[in-house]
Each structure stands twice: as structure tokens, then as C-alpha cells.
GROMACS .gro file of N, CA, C and O in nm:
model
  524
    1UNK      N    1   0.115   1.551  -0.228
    1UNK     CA    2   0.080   1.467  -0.340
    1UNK      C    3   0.092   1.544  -0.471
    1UNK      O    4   0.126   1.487  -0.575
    2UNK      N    5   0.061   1.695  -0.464
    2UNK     CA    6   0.072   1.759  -0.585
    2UNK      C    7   0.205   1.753  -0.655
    2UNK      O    8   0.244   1.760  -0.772
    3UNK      N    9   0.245   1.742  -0.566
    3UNK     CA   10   0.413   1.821  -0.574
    3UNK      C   11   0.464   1.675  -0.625
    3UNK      O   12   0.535   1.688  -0.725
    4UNK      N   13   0.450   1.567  -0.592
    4UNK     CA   14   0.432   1.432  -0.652
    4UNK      C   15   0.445   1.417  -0.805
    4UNK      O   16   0.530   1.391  -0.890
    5UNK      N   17   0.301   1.452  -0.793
    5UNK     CA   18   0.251   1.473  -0.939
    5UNK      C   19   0.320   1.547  -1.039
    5UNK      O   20   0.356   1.516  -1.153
    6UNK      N   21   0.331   1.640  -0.978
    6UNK     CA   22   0.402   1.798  -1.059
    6UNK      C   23   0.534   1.731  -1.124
    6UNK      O   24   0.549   1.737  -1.246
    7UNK      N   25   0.635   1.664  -1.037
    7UNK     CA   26   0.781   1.594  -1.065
    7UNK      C   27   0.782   1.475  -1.150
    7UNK      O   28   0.869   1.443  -1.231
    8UNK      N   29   0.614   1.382  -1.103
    8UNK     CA   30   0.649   1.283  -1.212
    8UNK      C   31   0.617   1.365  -1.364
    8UNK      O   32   0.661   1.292  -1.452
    9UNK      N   33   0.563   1.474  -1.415
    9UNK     CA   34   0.507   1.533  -1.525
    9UNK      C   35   0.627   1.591  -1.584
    9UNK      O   36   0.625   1.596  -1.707
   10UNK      N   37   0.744   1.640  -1.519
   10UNK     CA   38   0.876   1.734  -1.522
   10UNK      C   39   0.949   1.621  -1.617
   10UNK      O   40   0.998   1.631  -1.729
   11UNK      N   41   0.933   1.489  -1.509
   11UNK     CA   42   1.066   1.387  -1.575
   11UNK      C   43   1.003   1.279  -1.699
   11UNK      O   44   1.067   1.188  -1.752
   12UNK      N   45   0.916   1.304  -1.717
   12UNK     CA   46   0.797   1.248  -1.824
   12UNK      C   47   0.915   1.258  -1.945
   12UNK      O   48   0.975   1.157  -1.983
   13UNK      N   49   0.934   1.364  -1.991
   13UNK     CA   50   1.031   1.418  -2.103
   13UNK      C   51   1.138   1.303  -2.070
   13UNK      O   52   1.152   1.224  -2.164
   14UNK      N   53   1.191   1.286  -1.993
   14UNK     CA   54   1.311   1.225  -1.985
   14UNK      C   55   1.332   1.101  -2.045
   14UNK      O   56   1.293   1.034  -1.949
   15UNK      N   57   1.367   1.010  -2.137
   15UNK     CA   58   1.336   0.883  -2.211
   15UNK      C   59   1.425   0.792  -2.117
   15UNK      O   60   1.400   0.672  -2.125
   16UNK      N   61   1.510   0.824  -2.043
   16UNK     CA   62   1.611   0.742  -1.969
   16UNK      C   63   1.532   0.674  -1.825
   16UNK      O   64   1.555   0.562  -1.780
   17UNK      N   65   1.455   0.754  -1.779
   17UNK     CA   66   1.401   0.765  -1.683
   17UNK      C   67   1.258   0.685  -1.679
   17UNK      O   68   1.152   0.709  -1.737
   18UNK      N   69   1.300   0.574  -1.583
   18UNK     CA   70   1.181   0.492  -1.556
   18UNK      C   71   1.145   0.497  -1.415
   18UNK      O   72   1.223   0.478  -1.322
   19UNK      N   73   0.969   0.536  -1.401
   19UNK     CA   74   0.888   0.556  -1.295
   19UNK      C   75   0.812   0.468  -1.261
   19UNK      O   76   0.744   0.417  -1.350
   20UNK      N   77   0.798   0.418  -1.123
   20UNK     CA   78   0.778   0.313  -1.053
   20UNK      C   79   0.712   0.362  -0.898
   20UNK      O   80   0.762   0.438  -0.816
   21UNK      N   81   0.576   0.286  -0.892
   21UNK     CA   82   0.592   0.339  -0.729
   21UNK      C   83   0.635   0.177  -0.663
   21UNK      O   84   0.628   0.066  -0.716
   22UNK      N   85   0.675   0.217  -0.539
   22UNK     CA   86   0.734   0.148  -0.455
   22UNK      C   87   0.682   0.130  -0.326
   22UNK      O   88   0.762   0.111  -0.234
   23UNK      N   89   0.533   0.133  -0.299
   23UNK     CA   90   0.545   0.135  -0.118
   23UNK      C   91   0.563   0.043  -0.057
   23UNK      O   92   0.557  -0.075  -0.092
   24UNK      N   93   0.608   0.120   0.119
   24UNK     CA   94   0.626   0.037   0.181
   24UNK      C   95   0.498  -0.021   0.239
   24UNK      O   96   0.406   0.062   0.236
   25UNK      N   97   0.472  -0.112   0.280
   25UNK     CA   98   0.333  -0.123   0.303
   25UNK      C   99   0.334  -0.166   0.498
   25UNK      O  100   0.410  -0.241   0.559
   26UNK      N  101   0.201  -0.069   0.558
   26UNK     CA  102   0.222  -0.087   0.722
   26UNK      C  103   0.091  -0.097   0.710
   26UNK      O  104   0.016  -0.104   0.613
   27UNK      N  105   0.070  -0.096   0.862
   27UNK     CA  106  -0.059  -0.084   0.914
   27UNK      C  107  -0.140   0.061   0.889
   27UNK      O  108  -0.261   0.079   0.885
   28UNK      N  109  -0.028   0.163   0.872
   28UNK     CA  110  -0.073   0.313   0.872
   28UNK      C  111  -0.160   0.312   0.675
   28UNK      O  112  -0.239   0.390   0.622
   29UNK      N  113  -0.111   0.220   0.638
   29UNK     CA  114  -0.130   0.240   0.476
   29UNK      C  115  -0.201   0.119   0.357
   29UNK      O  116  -0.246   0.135   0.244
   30UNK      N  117  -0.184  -0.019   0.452
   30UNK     CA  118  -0.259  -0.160   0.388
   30UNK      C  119  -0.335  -0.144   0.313
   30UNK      O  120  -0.340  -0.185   0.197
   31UNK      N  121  -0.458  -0.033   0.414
   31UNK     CA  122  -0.612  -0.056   0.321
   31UNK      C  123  -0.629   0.036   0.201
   31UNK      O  124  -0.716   0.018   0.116
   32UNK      N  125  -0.535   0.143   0.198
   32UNK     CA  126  -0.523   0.222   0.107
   32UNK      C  127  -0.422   0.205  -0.028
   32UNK      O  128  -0.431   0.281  -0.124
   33UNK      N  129  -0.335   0.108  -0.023
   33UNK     CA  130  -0.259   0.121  -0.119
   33UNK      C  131  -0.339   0.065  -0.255
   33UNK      O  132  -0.296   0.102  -0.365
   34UNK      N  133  -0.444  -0.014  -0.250
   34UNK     CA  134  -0.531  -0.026  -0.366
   34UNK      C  135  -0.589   0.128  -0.461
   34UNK      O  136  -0.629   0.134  -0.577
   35UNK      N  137  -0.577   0.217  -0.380
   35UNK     CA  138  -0.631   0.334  -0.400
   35UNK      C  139  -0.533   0.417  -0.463
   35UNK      O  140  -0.567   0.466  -0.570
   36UNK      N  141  -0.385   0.451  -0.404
   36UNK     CA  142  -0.305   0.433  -0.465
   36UNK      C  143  -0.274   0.383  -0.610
   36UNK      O  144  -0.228   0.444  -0.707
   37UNK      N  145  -0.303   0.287  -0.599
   37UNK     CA  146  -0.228   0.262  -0.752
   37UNK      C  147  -0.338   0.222  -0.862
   37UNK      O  148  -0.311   0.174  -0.972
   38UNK      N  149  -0.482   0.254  -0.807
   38UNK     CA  150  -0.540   0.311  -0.901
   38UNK      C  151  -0.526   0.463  -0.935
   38UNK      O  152  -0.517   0.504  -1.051
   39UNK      N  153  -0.526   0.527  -0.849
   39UNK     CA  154  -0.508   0.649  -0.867
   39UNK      C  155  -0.384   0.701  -0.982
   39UNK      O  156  -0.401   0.773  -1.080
   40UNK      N  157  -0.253   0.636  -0.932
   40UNK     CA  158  -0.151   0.658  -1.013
   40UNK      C  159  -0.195   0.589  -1.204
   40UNK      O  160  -0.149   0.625  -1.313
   41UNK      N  161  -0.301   0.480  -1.168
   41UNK     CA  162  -0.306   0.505  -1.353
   41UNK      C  163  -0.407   0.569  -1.343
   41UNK      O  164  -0.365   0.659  -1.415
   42UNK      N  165  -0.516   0.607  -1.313
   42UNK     CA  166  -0.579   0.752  -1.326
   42UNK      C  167  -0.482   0.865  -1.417
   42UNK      O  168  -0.473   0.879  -1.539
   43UNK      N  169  -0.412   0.938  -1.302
   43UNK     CA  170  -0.349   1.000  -1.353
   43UNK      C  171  -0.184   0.979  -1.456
   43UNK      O  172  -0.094   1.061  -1.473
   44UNK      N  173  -0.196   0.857  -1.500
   44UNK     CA  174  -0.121   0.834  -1.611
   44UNK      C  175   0.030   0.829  -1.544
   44UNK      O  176   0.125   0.855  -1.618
   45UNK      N  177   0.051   0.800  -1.420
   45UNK     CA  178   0.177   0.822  -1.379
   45UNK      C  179   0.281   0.679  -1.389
   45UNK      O  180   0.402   0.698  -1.394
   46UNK      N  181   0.254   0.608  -1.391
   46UNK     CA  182   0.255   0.435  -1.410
   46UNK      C  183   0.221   0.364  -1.531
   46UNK      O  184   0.131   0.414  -1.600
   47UNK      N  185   0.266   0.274  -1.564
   47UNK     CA  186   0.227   0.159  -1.619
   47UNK      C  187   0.152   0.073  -1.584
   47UNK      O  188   0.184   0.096  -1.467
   48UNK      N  189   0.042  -0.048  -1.569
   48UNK     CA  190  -0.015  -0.085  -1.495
   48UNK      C  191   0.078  -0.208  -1.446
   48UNK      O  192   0.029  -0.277  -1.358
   49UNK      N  193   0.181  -0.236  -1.484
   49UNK     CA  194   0.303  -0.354  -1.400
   49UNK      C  195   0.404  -0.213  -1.334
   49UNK      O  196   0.516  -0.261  -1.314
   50UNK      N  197   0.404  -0.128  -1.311
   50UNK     CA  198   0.525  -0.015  -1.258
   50UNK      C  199   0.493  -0.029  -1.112
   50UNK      O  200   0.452   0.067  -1.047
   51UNK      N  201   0.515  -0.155  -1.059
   51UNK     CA  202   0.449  -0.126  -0.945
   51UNK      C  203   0.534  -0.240  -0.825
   51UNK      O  204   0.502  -0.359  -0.828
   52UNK      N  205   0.612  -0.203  -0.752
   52UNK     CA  206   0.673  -0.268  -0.650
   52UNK      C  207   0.636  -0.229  -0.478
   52UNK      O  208   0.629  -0.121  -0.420
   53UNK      N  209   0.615  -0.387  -0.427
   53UNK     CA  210   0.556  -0.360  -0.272
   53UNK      C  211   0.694  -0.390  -0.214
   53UNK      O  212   0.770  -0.467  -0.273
   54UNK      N  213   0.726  -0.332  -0.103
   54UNK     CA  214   0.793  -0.350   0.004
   54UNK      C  215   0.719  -0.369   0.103
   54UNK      O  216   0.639  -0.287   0.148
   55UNK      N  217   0.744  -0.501   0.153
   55UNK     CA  218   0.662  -0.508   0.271
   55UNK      C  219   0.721  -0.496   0.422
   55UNK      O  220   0.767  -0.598   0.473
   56UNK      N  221   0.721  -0.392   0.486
   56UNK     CA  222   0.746  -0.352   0.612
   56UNK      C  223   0.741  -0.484   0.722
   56UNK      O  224   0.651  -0.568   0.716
   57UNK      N  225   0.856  -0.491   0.829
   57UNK     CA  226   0.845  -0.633   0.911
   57UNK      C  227   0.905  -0.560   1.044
   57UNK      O  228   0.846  -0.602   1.143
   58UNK      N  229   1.017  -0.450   1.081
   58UNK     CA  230   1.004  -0.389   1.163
   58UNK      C  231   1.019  -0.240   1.130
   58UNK      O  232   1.063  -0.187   1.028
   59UNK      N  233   0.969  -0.183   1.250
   59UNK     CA  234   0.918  -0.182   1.368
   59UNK      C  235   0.794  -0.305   1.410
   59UNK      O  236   0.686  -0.301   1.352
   60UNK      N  237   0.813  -0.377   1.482
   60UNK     CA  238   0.679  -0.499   1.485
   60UNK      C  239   0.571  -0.415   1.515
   60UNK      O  240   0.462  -0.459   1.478
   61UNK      N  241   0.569  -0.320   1.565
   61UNK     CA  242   0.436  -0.269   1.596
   61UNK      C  243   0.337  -0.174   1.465
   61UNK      O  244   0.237  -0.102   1.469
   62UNK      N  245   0.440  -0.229   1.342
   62UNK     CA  246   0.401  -0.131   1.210
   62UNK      C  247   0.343  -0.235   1.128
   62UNK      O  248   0.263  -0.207   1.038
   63UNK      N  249   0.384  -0.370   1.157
   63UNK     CA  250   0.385  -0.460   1.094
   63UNK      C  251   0.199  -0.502   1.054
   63UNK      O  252   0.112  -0.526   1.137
   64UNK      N  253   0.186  -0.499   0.925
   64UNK     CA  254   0.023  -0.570   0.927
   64UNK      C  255   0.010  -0.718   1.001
   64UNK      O  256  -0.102  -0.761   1.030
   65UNK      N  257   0.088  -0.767   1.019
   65UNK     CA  258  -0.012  -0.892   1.090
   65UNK      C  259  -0.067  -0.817   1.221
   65UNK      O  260  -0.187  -0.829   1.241
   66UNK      N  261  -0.011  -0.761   1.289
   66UNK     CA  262  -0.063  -0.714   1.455
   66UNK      C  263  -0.189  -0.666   1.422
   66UNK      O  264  -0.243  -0.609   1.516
   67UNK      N  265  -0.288  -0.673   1.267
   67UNK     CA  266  -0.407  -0.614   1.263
   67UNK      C  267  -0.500  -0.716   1.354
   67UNK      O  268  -0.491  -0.838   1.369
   68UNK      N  269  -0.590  -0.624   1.406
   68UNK     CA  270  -0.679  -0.700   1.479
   68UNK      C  271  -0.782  -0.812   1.389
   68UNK      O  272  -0.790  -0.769   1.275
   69UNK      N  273  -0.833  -0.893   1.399
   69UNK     CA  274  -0.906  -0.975   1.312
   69UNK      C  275  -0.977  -0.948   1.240
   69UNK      O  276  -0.985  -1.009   1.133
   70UNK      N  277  -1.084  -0.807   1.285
   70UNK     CA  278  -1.177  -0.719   1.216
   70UNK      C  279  -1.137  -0.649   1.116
   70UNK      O  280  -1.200  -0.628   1.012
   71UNK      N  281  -1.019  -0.607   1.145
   71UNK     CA  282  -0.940  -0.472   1.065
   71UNK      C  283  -0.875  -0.604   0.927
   71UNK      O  284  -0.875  -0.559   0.813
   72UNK      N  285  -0.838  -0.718   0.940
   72UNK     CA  286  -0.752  -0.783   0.814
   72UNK      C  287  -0.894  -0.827   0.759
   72UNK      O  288  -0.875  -0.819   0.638
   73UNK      N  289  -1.000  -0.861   0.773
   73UNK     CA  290  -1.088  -0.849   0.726
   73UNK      C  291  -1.139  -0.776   0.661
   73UNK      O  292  -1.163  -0.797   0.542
   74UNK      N  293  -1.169  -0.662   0.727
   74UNK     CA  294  -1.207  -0.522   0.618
   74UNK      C  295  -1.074  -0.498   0.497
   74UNK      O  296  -1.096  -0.448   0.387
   75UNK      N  297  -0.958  -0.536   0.536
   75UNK     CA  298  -0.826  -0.542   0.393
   75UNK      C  299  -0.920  -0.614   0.324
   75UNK      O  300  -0.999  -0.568   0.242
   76UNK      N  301  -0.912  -0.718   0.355
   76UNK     CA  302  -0.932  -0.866   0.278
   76UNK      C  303  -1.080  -0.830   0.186
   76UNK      O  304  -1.066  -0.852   0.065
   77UNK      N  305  -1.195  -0.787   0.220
   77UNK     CA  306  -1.273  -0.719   0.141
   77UNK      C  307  -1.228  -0.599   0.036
   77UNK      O  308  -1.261  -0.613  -0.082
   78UNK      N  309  -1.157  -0.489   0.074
   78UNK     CA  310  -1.142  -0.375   0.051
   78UNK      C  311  -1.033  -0.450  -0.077
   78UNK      O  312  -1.040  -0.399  -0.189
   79UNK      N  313  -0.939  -0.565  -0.059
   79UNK     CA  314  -0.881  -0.572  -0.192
   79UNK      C  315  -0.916  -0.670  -0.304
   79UNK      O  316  -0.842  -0.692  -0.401
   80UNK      N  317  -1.074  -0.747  -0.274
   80UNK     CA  318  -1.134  -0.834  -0.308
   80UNK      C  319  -1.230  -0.764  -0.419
   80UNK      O  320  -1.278  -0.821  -0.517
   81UNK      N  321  -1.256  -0.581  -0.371
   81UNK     CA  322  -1.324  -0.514  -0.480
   81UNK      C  323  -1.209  -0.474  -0.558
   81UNK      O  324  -1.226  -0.445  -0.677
   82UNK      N  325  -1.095  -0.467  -0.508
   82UNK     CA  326  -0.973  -0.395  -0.581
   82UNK      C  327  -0.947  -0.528  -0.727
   82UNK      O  328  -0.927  -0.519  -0.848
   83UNK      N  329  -0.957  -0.623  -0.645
   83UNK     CA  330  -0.943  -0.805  -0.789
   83UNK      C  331  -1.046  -0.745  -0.890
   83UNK      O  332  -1.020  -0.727  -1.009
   84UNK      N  333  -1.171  -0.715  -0.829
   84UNK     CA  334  -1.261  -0.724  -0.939
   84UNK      C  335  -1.256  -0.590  -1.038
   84UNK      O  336  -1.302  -0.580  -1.151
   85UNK      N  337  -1.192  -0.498  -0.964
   85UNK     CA  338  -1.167  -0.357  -1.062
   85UNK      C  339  -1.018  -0.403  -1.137
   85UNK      O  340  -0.986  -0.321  -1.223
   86UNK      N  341  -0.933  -0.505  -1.123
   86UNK     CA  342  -0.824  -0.487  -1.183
   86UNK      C  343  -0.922  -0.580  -1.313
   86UNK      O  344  -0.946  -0.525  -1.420
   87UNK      N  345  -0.969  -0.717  -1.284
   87UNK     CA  346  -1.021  -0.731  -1.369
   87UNK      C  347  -1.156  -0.702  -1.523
   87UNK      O  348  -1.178  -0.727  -1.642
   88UNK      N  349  -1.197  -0.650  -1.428
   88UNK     CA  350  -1.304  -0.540  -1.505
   88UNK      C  351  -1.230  -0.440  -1.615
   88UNK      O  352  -1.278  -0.404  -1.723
   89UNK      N  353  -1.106  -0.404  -1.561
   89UNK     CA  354  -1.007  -0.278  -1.646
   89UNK      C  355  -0.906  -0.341  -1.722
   89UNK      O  356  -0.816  -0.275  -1.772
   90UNK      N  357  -0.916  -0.509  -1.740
   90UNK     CA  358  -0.834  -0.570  -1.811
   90UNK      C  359  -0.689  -0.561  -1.735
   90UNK      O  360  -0.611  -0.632  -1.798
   91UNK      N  361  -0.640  -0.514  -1.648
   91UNK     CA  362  -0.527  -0.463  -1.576
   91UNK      C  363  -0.423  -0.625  -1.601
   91UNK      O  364  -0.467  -0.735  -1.569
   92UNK      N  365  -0.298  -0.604  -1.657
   92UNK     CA  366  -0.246  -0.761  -1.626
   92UNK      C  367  -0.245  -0.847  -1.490
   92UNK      O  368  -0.244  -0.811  -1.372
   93UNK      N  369  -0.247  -0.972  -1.548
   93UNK     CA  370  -0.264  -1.071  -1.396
   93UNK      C  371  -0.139  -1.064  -1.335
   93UNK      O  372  -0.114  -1.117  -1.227
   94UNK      N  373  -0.038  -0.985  -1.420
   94UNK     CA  374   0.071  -0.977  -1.310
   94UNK      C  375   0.069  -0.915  -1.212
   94UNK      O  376   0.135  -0.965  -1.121
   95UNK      N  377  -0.004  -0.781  -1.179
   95UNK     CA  378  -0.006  -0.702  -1.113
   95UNK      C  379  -0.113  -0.780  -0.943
   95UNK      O  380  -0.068  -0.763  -0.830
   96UNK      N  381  -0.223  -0.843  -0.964
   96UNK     CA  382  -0.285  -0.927  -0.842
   96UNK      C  383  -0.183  -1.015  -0.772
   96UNK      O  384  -0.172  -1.014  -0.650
   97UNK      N  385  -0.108  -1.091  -0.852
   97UNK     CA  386  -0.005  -1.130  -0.731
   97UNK      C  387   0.079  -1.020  -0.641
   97UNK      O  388   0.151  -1.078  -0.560
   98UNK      N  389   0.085  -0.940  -0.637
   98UNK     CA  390   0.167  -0.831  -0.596
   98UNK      C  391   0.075  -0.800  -0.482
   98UNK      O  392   0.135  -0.777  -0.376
   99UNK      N  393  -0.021  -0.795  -0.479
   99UNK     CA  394  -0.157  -0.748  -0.386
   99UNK      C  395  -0.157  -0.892  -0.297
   99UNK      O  396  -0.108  -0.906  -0.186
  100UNK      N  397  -0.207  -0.966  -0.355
  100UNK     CA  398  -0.203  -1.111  -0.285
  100UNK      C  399  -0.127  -1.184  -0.214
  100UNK      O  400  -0.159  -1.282  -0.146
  101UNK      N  401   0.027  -1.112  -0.237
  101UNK     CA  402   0.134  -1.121  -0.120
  101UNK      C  403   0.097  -1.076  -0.021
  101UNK      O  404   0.088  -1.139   0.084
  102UNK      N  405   0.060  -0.915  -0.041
  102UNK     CA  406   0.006  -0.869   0.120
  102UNK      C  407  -0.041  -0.914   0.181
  102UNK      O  408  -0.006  -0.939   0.297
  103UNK      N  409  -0.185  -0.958   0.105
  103UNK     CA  410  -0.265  -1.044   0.191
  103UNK      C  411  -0.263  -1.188   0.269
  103UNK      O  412  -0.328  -1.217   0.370
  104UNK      N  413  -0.178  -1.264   0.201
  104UNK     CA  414  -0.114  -1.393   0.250
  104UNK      C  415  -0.016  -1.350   0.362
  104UNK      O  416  -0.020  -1.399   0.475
  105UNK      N  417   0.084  -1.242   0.320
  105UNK     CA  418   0.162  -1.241   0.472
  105UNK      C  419   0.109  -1.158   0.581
  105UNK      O  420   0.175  -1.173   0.684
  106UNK      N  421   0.025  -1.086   0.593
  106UNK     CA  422  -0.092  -1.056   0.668
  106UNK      C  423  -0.153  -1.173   0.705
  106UNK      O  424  -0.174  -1.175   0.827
  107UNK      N  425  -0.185  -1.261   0.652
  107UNK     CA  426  -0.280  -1.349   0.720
  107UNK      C  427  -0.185  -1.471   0.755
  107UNK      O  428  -0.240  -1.581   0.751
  108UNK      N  429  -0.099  -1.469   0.778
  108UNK     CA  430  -0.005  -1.594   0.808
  108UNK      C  431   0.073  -1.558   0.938
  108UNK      O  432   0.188  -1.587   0.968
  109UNK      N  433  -0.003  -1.498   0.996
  109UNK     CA  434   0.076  -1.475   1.181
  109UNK      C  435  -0.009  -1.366   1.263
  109UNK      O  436  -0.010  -1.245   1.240
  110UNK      N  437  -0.080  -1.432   1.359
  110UNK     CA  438  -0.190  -1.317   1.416
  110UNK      C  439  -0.050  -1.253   1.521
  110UNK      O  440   0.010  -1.320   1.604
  111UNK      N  441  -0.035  -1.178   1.504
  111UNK     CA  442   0.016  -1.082   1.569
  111UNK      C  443  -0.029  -0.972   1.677
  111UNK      O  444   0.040  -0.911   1.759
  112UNK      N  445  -0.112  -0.968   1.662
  112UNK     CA  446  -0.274  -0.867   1.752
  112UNK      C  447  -0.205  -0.834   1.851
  112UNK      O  448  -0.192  -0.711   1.855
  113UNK      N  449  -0.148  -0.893   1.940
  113UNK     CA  450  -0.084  -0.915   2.097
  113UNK      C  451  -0.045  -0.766   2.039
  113UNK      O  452  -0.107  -0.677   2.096
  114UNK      N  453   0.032  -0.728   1.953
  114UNK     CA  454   0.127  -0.620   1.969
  114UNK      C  455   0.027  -0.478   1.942
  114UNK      O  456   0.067  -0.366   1.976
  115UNK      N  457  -0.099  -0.499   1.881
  115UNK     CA  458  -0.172  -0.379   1.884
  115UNK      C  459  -0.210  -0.259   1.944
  115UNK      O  460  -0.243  -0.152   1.893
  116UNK      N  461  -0.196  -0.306   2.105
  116UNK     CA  462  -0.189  -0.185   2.204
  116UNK      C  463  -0.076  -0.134   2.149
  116UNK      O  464  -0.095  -0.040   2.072
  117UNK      N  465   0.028  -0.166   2.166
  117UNK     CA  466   0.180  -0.114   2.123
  117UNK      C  467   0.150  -0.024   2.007
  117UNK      O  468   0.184   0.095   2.009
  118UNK      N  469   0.090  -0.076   1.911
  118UNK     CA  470   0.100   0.034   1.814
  118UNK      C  471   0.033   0.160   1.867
  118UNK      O  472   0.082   0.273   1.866
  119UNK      N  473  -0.101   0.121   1.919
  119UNK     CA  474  -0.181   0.213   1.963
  119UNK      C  475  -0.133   0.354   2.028
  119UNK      O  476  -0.161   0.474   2.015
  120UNK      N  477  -0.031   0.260   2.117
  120UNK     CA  478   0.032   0.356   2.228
  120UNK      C  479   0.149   0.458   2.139
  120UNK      O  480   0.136   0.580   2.128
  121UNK      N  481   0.244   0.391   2.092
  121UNK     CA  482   0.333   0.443   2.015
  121UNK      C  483   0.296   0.545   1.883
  121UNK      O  484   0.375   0.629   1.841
  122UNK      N  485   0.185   0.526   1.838
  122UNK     CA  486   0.118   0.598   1.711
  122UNK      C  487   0.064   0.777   1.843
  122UNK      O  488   0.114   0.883   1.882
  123UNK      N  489  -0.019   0.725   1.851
  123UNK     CA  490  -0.088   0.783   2.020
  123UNK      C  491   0.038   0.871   2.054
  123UNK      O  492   0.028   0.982   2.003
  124UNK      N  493   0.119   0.858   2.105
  124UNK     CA  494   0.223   0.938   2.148
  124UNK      C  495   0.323   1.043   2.008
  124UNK      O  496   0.394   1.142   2.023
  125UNK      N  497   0.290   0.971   1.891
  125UNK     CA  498   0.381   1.018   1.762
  125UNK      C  499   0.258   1.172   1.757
  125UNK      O  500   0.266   1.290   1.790
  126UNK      N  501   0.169   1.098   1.707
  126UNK     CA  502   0.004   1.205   1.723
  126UNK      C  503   0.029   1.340   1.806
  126UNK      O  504   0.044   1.453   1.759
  127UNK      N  505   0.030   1.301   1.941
  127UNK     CA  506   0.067   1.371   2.036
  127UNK      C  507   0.180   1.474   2.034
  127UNK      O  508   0.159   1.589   2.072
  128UNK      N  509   0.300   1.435   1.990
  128UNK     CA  510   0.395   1.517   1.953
  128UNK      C  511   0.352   1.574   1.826
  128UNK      O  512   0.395   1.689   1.831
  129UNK      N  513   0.302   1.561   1.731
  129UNK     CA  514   0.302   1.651   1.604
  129UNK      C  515   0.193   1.770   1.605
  129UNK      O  516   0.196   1.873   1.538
  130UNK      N  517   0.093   1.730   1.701
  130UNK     CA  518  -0.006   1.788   1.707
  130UNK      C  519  -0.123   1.736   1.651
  130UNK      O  520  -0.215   1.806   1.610
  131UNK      N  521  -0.120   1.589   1.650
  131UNK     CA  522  -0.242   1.526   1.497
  131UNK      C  523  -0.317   1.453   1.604
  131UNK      O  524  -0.416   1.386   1.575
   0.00000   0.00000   0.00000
């Protein structure tokens, strides 16, 4: 992440050069990307519209719908405080639709069935790296 940081500060100088984050968004990363891109205007790296989701569809077993019911729930809270901090910080209303996609295509196909799968497949990635 430093090293992140360090490069967006390098190309800062650059006037040609426009910075944007982009994630992809999975199951490994849903509940966190609110955190994310507060963080990035924290540290001044963004604009508060510099901000594009890709939303991940395969691998199916990466995919957020396969969240279990409990787990899109805890999203669904976790970006419900994220609404009220964009609004509290004046943040444009462009930026909540961008969030609110996630959450709509997350919640528009229970997918769960495939959760062992991730389990297993994450479980075995773990396993090989040493994590």
C-alpha cells in the first residue's frame, strides 16, 4: 500500500496524468472497499467522483452473490454507515450510485450454493501460499 501511495505522490507533478481507483470488486474485498475509498480521500489521492467499480462475475466462486445471507447483510449495513459518512462529508451524490450497484447486483441472485466452492478453493490458495 505504501508503495501505492509513494507512486500516486511521484505522478502528482504530472498535469497530463489522471488518477482513478478502479476495483475489482469480489467476495475477498465487498465489505472493504468503502474503506478504501475513504481512505484514498483521506490521503488526498482521488477526487471524490475518481472512482470506478468493476464488478467481478467470474470465477463464480469470487462472485458476491454466492455471499451467504448473513455475510450480504453485514455489506448491506457496513455500506449503509458508508451513505451516511458520504453524506455527512457532503461527498457528491454521484459517487452512492456507484456503491449501490454493488449492492443491488449482490442482492439480485442468491448464489450461496457455490460457497463451499469458494471455501474450498480459497482454503487450498491459503494452503499453497502459506496464509
Amino acid at each position: 500500500w505504501q508503495e501505492i501511495v509513494d507512486n500516486r505522490e511521484r505522478i502528482r507533478v504530472l498535469p497530463h496524468v489522471k488518477f482513478k481507483i478502479s476495483p475489482t470488486v469480489s467476495v475477498l474485498n465487498v465489505l472493504h472497499l468503502p474503506d478504501l475509498y475513504e481512505q484514498c480521500l483521506e490521503l488526498n489521492m482521488i477526487e471524490p467522483e475518481d472512482i470506478y467499480i468493476n464488478i467481478l462475475e467470474r470465477p463464480d466462486h469470487y462472485n458476491i452473490q454466492i455471499l451467504p445471507a448473513d455475510q450480504k447483510i453485514e455489506v448491506q449495513v457496513r455500506y449503509q454507515h458508508f451513505f451516511s459518512w458520504l453524506n455527512t462529508n457532503g461527498i457528491s451524490e454521484k459517487v452512492k450510485p456507484v456503491f449501490e450497484e454493488i449492492l443491488n447486483y449482490m442482492m439480485a441472485l442468491d448464489r450461496s450454493d457455490l460457497w463451499p466452492k469458494f471455501l474450498m478453493a480459497n482454503g487450498r490458495l491459503d494452503e499453497l501460499r502459506g496464509e
